[in-house]
Amino acid sequence: MEFAEIKEWFFGLNPIYQSLTGGLFTWGLTALGAALVFFTKTVGNKTLDAMMGFAAGVMIAASFWSLLVPSIDMAAHQGVIEWLPAVIGFLTGGLFLRICDQYLPHLHPGFPMDEAEGVKTSWRRATLLVLAITLHNIPEGLAVGVLFGAAASGVDPSGTATILGAISLAIGIGIQNFPEGTAVSMPLRREGVSVGKSFWYGQLSGIVEPISAVIGAAAVLMVQPILPYALSFAAGAMIYVVVEELIPESQVHGNTDLATLGTMVGFSVMMILDVALG
């Protein structure tokens, strides 16, 4: 099958299936990152910090170009105050992640067990690591689903949400998911967990993305007026993750300059993808 035929086939899919495909792609790259445990037992802190910084940069750029800008444009076409849905959704997304962060037991990669967050539990380290990554995979999946739903269904009167833009968002999130899978599987492997289990837990953190992508697409298709709020909600949730988790984690080993450069490179890559394809 030629590329043109694949493109025509994909563009003709129901938005729900497009969102599912995008979510499965981002999950697949999480699994690919986790699969590094089959080839090596450890990845240096400098490499991991640069990768986490890169992931932060991708999420910041995606939040602005792929989510907040379309949210503001859509609000204008709906006849409401342009910035209002963006602000409400953005702050609500951050608040949602704050509540999840406070109550869901989880452990950020690279931190000891006594620094686990959320409700106290006897769950194993592997489970807590998976939950930490899963927390910020939820808004990523929602972002992909909402954008595909808006683009493919024609519910976006402003025309700022396009299928190519949704594809670029899925590609960008997929790229930054690679180090997230590695960030779960590698610490477990270093602690003596088997290769198979380390990979399993690493990829498991991304399985929520196709699920939340489908939920996001279905929500905007059923309740079209919430679209600008849904986009900015995903943006707020992702920015919360970047500031509260990814940037601090990328600098905890003292590699601040390297992590910062990684963030700038990630931002640039996502900006190029969004502007070129969107």
PDB file of C-alpha atoms in Angstrom:
ATOM      1  CA  MET A   1       0.000   0.000   0.000  1.00  0.00           C
ATOM      2  CA  GLU A   2       1.425   3.379  -1.038  1.00  0.00           C
ATOM      3  CA  PHE A   3       1.673   6.376   1.287  1.00  0.00           C
ATOM      4  CA  ALA A   4      -1.127   8.236  -0.517  1.00  0.00           C
ATOM      5  CA  GLU A   5      -3.443   5.270  -0.032  1.00  0.00           C
ATOM      6  CA  ILE A   6      -2.534   4.996   3.658  1.00  0.00           C
ATOM      7  CA  LYS A   7      -3.173   8.726   4.083  1.00  0.00           C
ATOM      8  CA  GLU A   8      -6.539   8.512   2.356  1.00  0.00           C
ATOM      9  CA  TRP A   9      -7.492   5.487   4.446  1.00  0.00           C
ATOM     10  CA  PHE A  10      -6.509   7.140   7.726  1.00  0.00           C
ATOM     11  CA  PHE A  11      -8.209  10.450   6.920  1.00  0.00           C
ATOM     12  CA  GLY A  12     -11.398   8.529   6.154  1.00  0.00           C
ATOM     13  CA  LEU A  13     -11.497   6.778   9.527  1.00  0.00           C
ATOM     14  CA  ASN A  14     -14.010   7.628  12.220  1.00  0.00           C
ATOM     15  CA  PRO A  15     -12.473  10.169  14.676  1.00  0.00           C
ATOM     16  CA  ILE A  16     -12.691   7.592  17.445  1.00  0.00           C
ATOM     17  CA  TYR A  17     -10.528   5.163  15.477  1.00  0.00           C
ATOM     18  CA  GLN A  18      -8.119   7.937  14.526  1.00  0.00           C
ATOM     19  CA  SER A  19      -7.757   8.806  18.217  1.00  0.00           C
ATOM     20  CA  LEU A  20      -7.272   5.150  19.119  1.00  0.00           C
ATOM     21  CA  THR A  21      -4.566   4.839  16.455  1.00  0.00           C
ATOM     22  CA  GLY A  22      -2.809   7.945  17.765  1.00  0.00           C
ATOM     23  CA  GLY A  23      -3.006   6.650  21.337  1.00  0.00           C
ATOM     24  CA  LEU A  24      -1.675   3.236  20.334  1.00  0.00           C
ATOM     25  CA  PHE A  25       1.232   4.948  18.576  1.00  0.00           C
ATOM     26  CA  THR A  26       2.205   6.944  21.684  1.00  0.00           C
ATOM     27  CA  TRP A  27       1.875   3.821  23.835  1.00  0.00           C
ATOM     28  CA  GLY A  28       4.033   1.901  21.358  1.00  0.00           C
ATOM     29  CA  LEU A  29       6.893   4.380  21.750  1.00  0.00           C
ATOM     30  CA  THR A  30       6.588   4.082  25.532  1.00  0.00           C
ATOM     31  CA  ALA A  31       7.025   0.339  25.092  1.00  0.00           C
ATOM     32  CA  LEU A  32       9.965   0.928  22.753  1.00  0.00           C
ATOM     33  CA  GLY A  33      11.687   3.039  25.409  1.00  0.00           C
ATOM     34  CA  ALA A  34      11.029   0.367  28.028  1.00  0.00           C
ATOM     35  CA  ALA A  35      12.504  -2.235  25.672  1.00  0.00           C
ATOM     36  CA  LEU A  36      15.990  -0.807  26.175  1.00  0.00           C
ATOM     37  CA  VAL A  37      16.228  -3.153  29.174  1.00  0.00           C
ATOM     38  CA  PHE A  38      16.665  -6.023  26.714  1.00  0.00           C
ATOM     39  CA  PHE A  39      19.946  -4.490  25.534  1.00  0.00           C
ATOM     40  CA  THR A  40      21.451  -2.816  28.585  1.00  0.00           C
ATOM     41  CA  LYS A  41      21.049  -2.899  32.348  1.00  0.00           C
ATOM     42  CA  THR A  42      21.598   0.788  32.923  1.00  0.00           C
ATOM     43  CA  VAL A  43      21.427   4.194  31.256  1.00  0.00           C
ATOM     44  CA  GLY A  44      23.561   7.005  32.657  1.00  0.00           C
ATOM     45  CA  ASN A  45      21.947   9.777  34.684  1.00  0.00           C
ATOM     46  CA  LYS A  46      23.149  12.382  32.198  1.00  0.00           C
ATOM     47  CA  THR A  47      21.347  10.624  29.375  1.00  0.00           C
ATOM     48  CA  LEU A  48      18.158  10.166  31.382  1.00  0.00           C
ATOM     49  CA  ASP A  49      18.195  13.775  32.565  1.00  0.00           C
ATOM     50  CA  ALA A  50      18.632  15.050  29.005  1.00  0.00           C
ATOM     51  CA  MET A  51      15.789  12.779  27.851  1.00  0.00           C
ATOM     52  CA  MET A  52      13.472  13.953  30.613  1.00  0.00           C
ATOM     53  CA  GLY A  53      14.322  17.565  29.800  1.00  0.00           C
ATOM     54  CA  PHE A  54      13.520  16.831  26.168  1.00  0.00           C
ATOM     55  CA  ALA A  55      10.144  15.404  27.187  1.00  0.00           C
ATOM     56  CA  ALA A  56       9.401  18.563  29.179  1.00  0.00           C
ATOM     57  CA  GLY A  57      10.181  20.754  26.170  1.00  0.00           C
ATOM     58  CA  VAL A  58       7.897  18.752  23.907  1.00  0.00           C
ATOM     59  CA  MET A  59       5.017  19.025  26.378  1.00  0.00           C
ATOM     60  CA  ILE A  60       5.445  22.791  26.822  1.00  0.00           C
ATOM     61  CA  ALA A  61       5.414  23.418  23.065  1.00  0.00           C
ATOM     62  CA  ALA A  62       2.485  21.053  22.503  1.00  0.00           C
ATOM     63  CA  SER A  63       0.491  22.752  25.244  1.00  0.00           C
ATOM     64  CA  PHE A  64       0.796  26.107  23.497  1.00  0.00           C
ATOM     65  CA  TRP A  65       0.678  25.450  19.745  1.00  0.00           C
ATOM     66  CA  SER A  66      -1.494  22.327  19.661  1.00  0.00           C
ATOM     67  CA  LEU A  67      -3.891  23.084  22.513  1.00  0.00           C
ATOM     68  CA  LEU A  68      -4.070  26.656  23.849  1.00  0.00           C
ATOM     69  CA  VAL A  69      -3.944  28.468  20.497  1.00  0.00           C
ATOM     70  CA  PRO A  70      -6.771  26.355  18.996  1.00  0.00           C
ATOM     71  CA  SER A  71      -8.743  26.776  22.237  1.00  0.00           C
ATOM     72  CA  ILE A  72      -8.550  30.578  21.992  1.00  0.00           C
ATOM     73  CA  ASP A  73      -9.432  30.566  18.264  1.00  0.00           C
ATOM     74  CA  MET A  74     -12.420  28.269  18.812  1.00  0.00           C
ATOM     75  CA  ALA A  75     -13.737  30.431  21.637  1.00  0.00           C
ATOM     76  CA  ALA A  76     -13.616  33.458  19.340  1.00  0.00           C
ATOM     77  CA  HIS A  77     -15.701  31.640  16.728  1.00  0.00           C
ATOM     78  CA  GLN A  78     -18.191  30.565  19.379  1.00  0.00           C
ATOM     79  CA  GLY A  79     -18.796  34.181  20.287  1.00  0.00           C
ATOM     80  CA  VAL A  80     -17.463  34.005  23.854  1.00  0.00           C
ATOM     81  CA  ILE A  81     -14.624  35.922  25.462  1.00  0.00           C
ATOM     82  CA  GLU A  82     -11.559  34.536  23.700  1.00  0.00           C
ATOM     83  CA  TRP A  83      -9.388  33.929  26.746  1.00  0.00           C
ATOM     84  CA  LEU A  84     -12.104  32.706  29.114  1.00  0.00           C
ATOM     85  CA  PRO A  85     -12.400  29.011  28.090  1.00  0.00           C
ATOM     86  CA  ALA A  86      -8.613  28.786  27.828  1.00  0.00           C
ATOM     87  CA  VAL A  87      -8.078  30.134  31.338  1.00  0.00           C
ATOM     88  CA  ILE A  88     -10.866  28.058  32.907  1.00  0.00           C
ATOM     89  CA  GLY A  89      -9.776  24.853  31.203  1.00  0.00           C
ATOM     90  CA  PHE A  90      -6.081  25.486  31.846  1.00  0.00           C
ATOM     91  CA  LEU A  91      -6.513  26.048  35.590  1.00  0.00           C
ATOM     92  CA  THR A  92      -8.994  23.174  35.913  1.00  0.00           C
ATOM     93  CA  GLY A  93      -6.524  20.817  34.227  1.00  0.00           C
ATOM     94  CA  GLY A  94      -3.805  21.814  36.668  1.00  0.00           C
ATOM     95  CA  LEU A  95      -6.172  21.438  39.617  1.00  0.00           C
ATOM     96  CA  PHE A  96      -7.219  17.988  38.411  1.00  0.00           C
ATOM     97  CA  LEU A  97      -3.595  16.832  38.304  1.00  0.00           C
ATOM     98  CA  ARG A  98      -2.955  18.386  41.718  1.00  0.00           C
ATOM     99  CA  ILE A  99      -5.797  16.360  43.243  1.00  0.00           C
ATOM    100  CA  CYS A 100      -4.595  13.168  41.542  1.00  0.00           C
ATOM    101  CA  ASP A 101      -1.043  13.901  42.686  1.00  0.00           C
ATOM    102  CA  GLN A 102      -2.187  14.358  46.268  1.00  0.00           C
ATOM    103  CA  TYR A 103      -4.274  11.203  46.605  1.00  0.00           C
ATOM    104  CA  LEU A 104      -2.994   8.630  44.096  1.00  0.00           C
ATOM    105  CA  PRO A 105      -0.012   6.679  45.505  1.00  0.00           C
ATOM    106  CA  HIS A 106       3.019   7.070  43.224  1.00  0.00           C
ATOM    107  CA  LEU A 107       6.797   7.381  43.214  1.00  0.00           C
ATOM    108  CA  HIS A 108       8.766   9.544  40.812  1.00  0.00           C
ATOM    109  CA  PRO A 109      11.684   7.818  39.030  1.00  0.00           C
ATOM    110  CA  GLY A 110      15.010   8.244  40.812  1.00  0.00           C
ATOM    111  CA  PHE A 111      13.514   8.879  44.250  1.00  0.00           C
ATOM    112  CA  PRO A 112      13.691   6.538  47.294  1.00  0.00           C
ATOM    113  CA  MET A 113      10.587   4.761  48.611  1.00  0.00           C
ATOM    114  CA  ASP A 114      10.282   7.078  51.621  1.00  0.00           C
ATOM    115  CA  GLU A 115       9.554   9.949  49.211  1.00  0.00           C
ATOM    116  CA  ALA A 116       6.512   8.265  47.662  1.00  0.00           C
ATOM    117  CA  GLU A 117       3.587  10.673  47.310  1.00  0.00           C
ATOM    118  CA  GLY A 118      -0.160  10.311  47.687  1.00  0.00           C
ATOM    119  CA  VAL A 119      -2.047   8.162  50.154  1.00  0.00           C
ATOM    120  CA  LYS A 120       0.249   5.843  52.114  1.00  0.00           C
ATOM    121  CA  THR A 121       0.185   2.298  50.834  1.00  0.00           C
ATOM    122  CA  SER A 122       2.108  -0.966  50.946  1.00  0.00           C
ATOM    123  CA  TRP A 123       2.235  -1.230  47.151  1.00  0.00           C
ATOM    124  CA  ARG A 124       5.527  -2.269  45.610  1.00  0.00           C
ATOM    125  CA  ARG A 125       8.017   0.176  44.103  1.00  0.00           C
ATOM    126  CA  ALA A 126       7.295  -1.027  40.570  1.00  0.00           C
ATOM    127  CA  THR A 127       3.584  -0.278  40.924  1.00  0.00           C
ATOM    128  CA  LEU A 128       4.263   3.194  42.322  1.00  0.00           C
ATOM    129  CA  LEU A 129       6.686   4.017  39.481  1.00  0.00           C
ATOM    130  CA  VAL A 130       4.118   2.965  36.887  1.00  0.00           C
ATOM    131  CA  LEU A 131       1.444   5.098  38.541  1.00  0.00           C
ATOM    132  CA  ALA A 132       3.728   8.153  38.534  1.00  0.00           C
ATOM    133  CA  ILE A 133       4.193   7.994  34.748  1.00  0.00           C
ATOM    134  CA  THR A 134       0.551   7.024  34.210  1.00  0.00           C
ATOM    135  CA  LEU A 135      -0.518  10.231  35.955  1.00  0.00           C
ATOM    136  CA  HIS A 136       0.852  12.443  33.206  1.00  0.00           C
ATOM    137  CA  ASN A 137       0.057  10.039  30.377  1.00  0.00           C
ATOM    138  CA  ILE A 138      -3.651  10.675  31.008  1.00  0.00           C
ATOM    139  CA  PRO A 139      -3.637  14.331  29.852  1.00  0.00           C
ATOM    140  CA  GLU A 140      -1.362  13.414  26.950  1.00  0.00           C
ATOM    141  CA  GLY A 141      -3.856  10.837  25.728  1.00  0.00           C
ATOM    142  CA  LEU A 142      -6.731  13.256  26.244  1.00  0.00           C
ATOM    143  CA  ALA A 143      -4.918  15.909  24.213  1.00  0.00           C
ATOM    144  CA  VAL A 144      -4.454  13.534  21.276  1.00  0.00           C
ATOM    145  CA  GLY A 145      -8.072  12.377  21.410  1.00  0.00           C
ATOM    146  CA  VAL A 146      -9.578  15.850  21.708  1.00  0.00           C
ATOM    147  CA  LEU A 147      -7.540  17.195  18.805  1.00  0.00           C
ATOM    148  CA  PHE A 148      -8.344  14.259  16.523  1.00  0.00           C
ATOM    149  CA  GLY A 149     -12.006  14.543  17.474  1.00  0.00           C
ATOM    150  CA  ALA A 150     -12.055  18.255  16.697  1.00  0.00           C
ATOM    151  CA  ALA A 151     -10.160  17.942  13.421  1.00  0.00           C
ATOM    152  CA  ALA A 152     -11.857  14.944  11.878  1.00  0.00           C
ATOM    153  CA  SER A 153     -15.428  15.693  12.880  1.00  0.00           C
ATOM    154  CA  GLY A 154     -15.588  19.270  11.639  1.00  0.00           C
ATOM    155  CA  VAL A 155     -16.737  20.617  15.009  1.00  0.00           C
ATOM    156  CA  ASP A 156     -13.952  23.216  14.988  1.00  0.00           C
ATOM    157  CA  PRO A 157     -15.336  26.261  13.177  1.00  0.00           C
ATOM    158  CA  SER A 158     -12.029  28.127  13.365  1.00  0.00           C
ATOM    159  CA  GLY A 159     -10.141  25.585  11.284  1.00  0.00           C
ATOM    160  CA  THR A 160      -7.130  25.653  13.624  1.00  0.00           C
ATOM    161  CA  ALA A 161      -7.490  21.982  14.554  1.00  0.00           C
ATOM    162  CA  THR A 162      -6.428  19.809  11.604  1.00  0.00           C
ATOM    163  CA  ILE A 163      -5.774  16.103  11.230  1.00  0.00           C
ATOM    164  CA  LEU A 164      -2.143  16.837  10.334  1.00  0.00           C
ATOM    165  CA  GLY A 165      -1.909  18.950  13.485  1.00  0.00           C
ATOM    166  CA  ALA A 166      -3.306  16.071  15.532  1.00  0.00           C
ATOM    167  CA  ILE A 167      -0.820  13.712  13.890  1.00  0.00           C
ATOM    168  CA  SER A 168       2.062  16.062  14.730  1.00  0.00           C
ATOM    169  CA  LEU A 169       0.877  16.161  18.353  1.00  0.00           C
ATOM    170  CA  ALA A 170       0.749  12.352  18.481  1.00  0.00           C
ATOM    171  CA  ILE A 171       4.257  12.161  16.991  1.00  0.00           C
ATOM    172  CA  GLY A 172       5.631  14.693  19.477  1.00  0.00           C
ATOM    173  CA  ILE A 173       4.043  13.008  22.482  1.00  0.00           C
ATOM    174  CA  GLY A 174       5.165   9.628  21.198  1.00  0.00           C
ATOM    175  CA  ILE A 175       8.774  10.833  20.926  1.00  0.00           C
ATOM    176  CA  GLN A 176       8.785  12.146  24.483  1.00  0.00           C
ATOM    177  CA  ASN A 177       7.154   8.919  25.718  1.00  0.00           C
ATOM    178  CA  PHE A 178      10.292   7.001  24.772  1.00  0.00           C
ATOM    179  CA  PRO A 179      12.354   8.285  27.729  1.00  0.00           C
ATOM    180  CA  GLU A 180       9.372   7.828  30.046  1.00  0.00           C
ATOM    181  CA  GLY A 181       9.281   4.106  29.339  1.00  0.00           C
ATOM    182  CA  THR A 182      13.031   3.977  29.928  1.00  0.00           C
ATOM    183  CA  ALA A 183      12.677   5.956  33.181  1.00  0.00           C
ATOM    184  CA  VAL A 184      10.457   3.204  34.609  1.00  0.00           C
ATOM    185  CA  SER A 185      12.127   0.053  33.268  1.00  0.00           C
ATOM    186  CA  MET A 186      15.787   0.947  33.884  1.00  0.00           C
ATOM    187  CA  PRO A 187      15.581   1.674  37.646  1.00  0.00           C
ATOM    188  CA  LEU A 188      13.712  -1.593  38.140  1.00  0.00           C
ATOM    189  CA  ARG A 189      16.327  -3.526  36.181  1.00  0.00           C
ATOM    190  CA  ARG A 190      19.130  -1.971  38.251  1.00  0.00           C
ATOM    191  CA  GLU A 191      17.360  -3.121  41.400  1.00  0.00           C
ATOM    192  CA  GLY A 192      17.374  -6.738  40.242  1.00  0.00           C
ATOM    193  CA  VAL A 193      13.920  -7.048  38.714  1.00  0.00           C
ATOM    194  CA  SER A 194      13.918  -9.448  35.757  1.00  0.00           C
ATOM    195  CA  VAL A 195      14.208  -8.109  32.214  1.00  0.00           C
ATOM    196  CA  GLY A 196      10.705  -9.254  31.316  1.00  0.00           C
ATOM    197  CA  LYS A 197       9.065  -7.651  34.346  1.00  0.00           C
ATOM    198  CA  SER A 198      11.055  -4.442  33.941  1.00  0.00           C
ATOM    199  CA  PHE A 199       9.817  -4.140  30.358  1.00  0.00           C
ATOM    200  CA  TRP A 200       6.266  -5.039  31.366  1.00  0.00           C
ATOM    201  CA  TYR A 201       6.063  -2.330  33.999  1.00  0.00           C
ATOM    202  CA  GLY A 202       7.717   0.209  31.692  1.00  0.00           C
ATOM    203  CA  GLN A 203       5.247  -0.235  28.854  1.00  0.00           C
ATOM    204  CA  LEU A 204       2.304  -0.541  31.230  1.00  0.00           C
ATOM    205  CA  SER A 205       2.630   3.131  32.153  1.00  0.00           C
ATOM    206  CA  GLY A 206       1.600   4.097  28.612  1.00  0.00           C
ATOM    207  CA  ILE A 207      -1.419   1.840  28.167  1.00  0.00           C
ATOM    208  CA  VAL A 208      -3.681   4.569  29.552  1.00  0.00           C
ATOM    209  CA  GLU A 209      -2.986   6.810  26.543  1.00  0.00           C
ATOM    210  CA  PRO A 210      -5.123   5.029  23.898  1.00  0.00           C
ATOM    211  CA  ILE A 211      -7.895   4.721  26.501  1.00  0.00           C
ATOM    212  CA  SER A 212      -7.876   8.404  27.419  1.00  0.00           C
ATOM    213  CA  ALA A 213      -7.513   9.365  23.730  1.00  0.00           C
ATOM    214  CA  VAL A 214     -10.768   7.580  22.903  1.00  0.00           C
ATOM    215  CA  ILE A 215     -12.484   9.192  25.896  1.00  0.00           C
ATOM    216  CA  GLY A 216     -11.294  12.648  24.817  1.00  0.00           C
ATOM    217  CA  ALA A 217     -12.512  12.213  21.232  1.00  0.00           C
ATOM    218  CA  ALA A 218     -15.871  10.821  22.336  1.00  0.00           C
ATOM    219  CA  ALA A 219     -16.397  13.696  24.782  1.00  0.00           C
ATOM    220  CA  VAL A 220     -15.938  16.470  22.213  1.00  0.00           C
ATOM    221  CA  LEU A 221     -18.042  14.633  19.641  1.00  0.00           C
ATOM    222  CA  MET A 222     -20.949  14.306  22.076  1.00  0.00           C
ATOM    223  CA  VAL A 223     -20.660  17.756  23.673  1.00  0.00           C
ATOM    224  CA  GLN A 224     -19.189  20.059  21.035  1.00  0.00           C
ATOM    225  CA  PRO A 225     -19.279  23.339  23.035  1.00  0.00           C
ATOM    226  CA  ILE A 226     -16.761  21.938  25.542  1.00  0.00           C
ATOM    227  CA  LEU A 227     -14.063  21.687  22.876  1.00  0.00           C
ATOM    228  CA  PRO A 228     -12.042  24.830  23.791  1.00  0.00           C
ATOM    229  CA  TYR A 229     -12.299  23.899  27.471  1.00  0.00           C
ATOM    230  CA  ALA A 230     -11.156  20.328  26.763  1.00  0.00           C
ATOM    231  CA  LEU A 231      -8.113  21.483  24.804  1.00  0.00           C
ATOM    232  CA  SER A 232      -6.997  23.944  27.474  1.00  0.00           C
ATOM    233  CA  PHE A 233      -7.742  21.373  30.213  1.00  0.00           C
ATOM    234  CA  ALA A 234      -5.231  18.999  28.611  1.00  0.00           C
ATOM    235  CA  ALA A 235      -2.739  21.862  28.291  1.00  0.00           C
ATOM    236  CA  GLY A 236      -3.059  22.820  31.959  1.00  0.00           C
ATOM    237  CA  ALA A 237      -2.645  19.221  33.076  1.00  0.00           C
ATOM    238  CA  MET A 238       0.481  18.808  30.961  1.00  0.00           C
ATOM    239  CA  ILE A 239       2.070  22.047  32.166  1.00  0.00           C
ATOM    240  CA  TYR A 240       1.417  20.969  35.760  1.00  0.00           C
ATOM    241  CA  VAL A 241       3.272  17.722  35.063  1.00  0.00           C
ATOM    242  CA  VAL A 242       6.192  19.565  33.462  1.00  0.00           C
ATOM    243  CA  VAL A 243       6.683  22.026  36.325  1.00  0.00           C
ATOM    244  CA  GLU A 244       5.902  19.672  39.212  1.00  0.00           C
ATOM    245  CA  GLU A 245       7.605  16.537  37.922  1.00  0.00           C
ATOM    246  CA  LEU A 246       9.640  16.478  34.715  1.00  0.00           C
ATOM    247  CA  ILE A 247      11.842  19.545  35.221  1.00  0.00           C
ATOM    248  CA  PRO A 248      12.669  18.756  38.899  1.00  0.00           C
ATOM    249  CA  GLU A 249      13.396  15.118  38.007  1.00  0.00           C
ATOM    250  CA  SER A 250      15.652  16.097  35.120  1.00  0.00           C
ATOM    251  CA  GLN A 251      17.787  18.276  37.428  1.00  0.00           C
ATOM    252  CA  VAL A 252      17.908  16.161  40.585  1.00  0.00           C
ATOM    253  CA  HIS A 253      21.337  14.706  39.674  1.00  0.00           C
ATOM    254  CA  GLY A 254      22.902  18.120  39.146  1.00  0.00           C
ATOM    255  CA  ASN A 255      22.877  18.003  35.345  1.00  0.00           C
ATOM    256  CA  THR A 256      20.974  21.275  35.145  1.00  0.00           C
ATOM    257  CA  ASP A 257      22.599  22.689  32.009  1.00  0.00           C
ATOM    258  CA  LEU A 258      22.206  19.429  30.088  1.00  0.00           C
ATOM    259  CA  ALA A 259      18.578  19.055  31.163  1.00  0.00           C
ATOM    260  CA  THR A 260      17.847  22.661  30.193  1.00  0.00           C
ATOM    261  CA  LEU A 261      19.366  22.186  26.749  1.00  0.00           C
ATOM    262  CA  GLY A 262      17.308  19.018  26.385  1.00  0.00           C
ATOM    263  CA  THR A 263      14.184  21.024  27.210  1.00  0.00           C
ATOM    264  CA  MET A 264      15.022  23.614  24.551  1.00  0.00           C
ATOM    265  CA  VAL A 265      15.672  20.925  21.940  1.00  0.00           C
ATOM    266  CA  GLY A 266      12.391  19.187  22.794  1.00  0.00           C
ATOM    267  CA  PHE A 267      10.517  22.488  22.549  1.00  0.00           C
ATOM    268  CA  SER A 268      12.102  23.183  19.157  1.00  0.00           C
ATOM    269  CA  VAL A 269      11.281  19.715  17.782  1.00  0.00           C
ATOM    270  CA  MET A 270       7.611  19.998  18.801  1.00  0.00           C
ATOM    271  CA  MET A 271       7.411  23.554  17.454  1.00  0.00           C
ATOM    272  CA  ILE A 272       8.771  22.404  14.092  1.00  0.00           C
ATOM    273  CA  LEU A 273       6.339  19.474  13.958  1.00  0.00           C
ATOM    274  CA  ASP A 274       3.345  21.603  14.817  1.00  0.00           C
ATOM    275  CA  VAL A 275       4.146  24.500  12.505  1.00  0.00           C
ATOM    276  CA  ALA A 276       5.245  22.269   9.601  1.00  0.00           C
ATOM    277  CA  LEU A 277       2.349  19.798   9.822  1.00  0.00           C
ATOM    278  CA  GLY A 278      -0.331  21.804  11.621  1.00  0.00           C
TER     279      GLY A 278
END
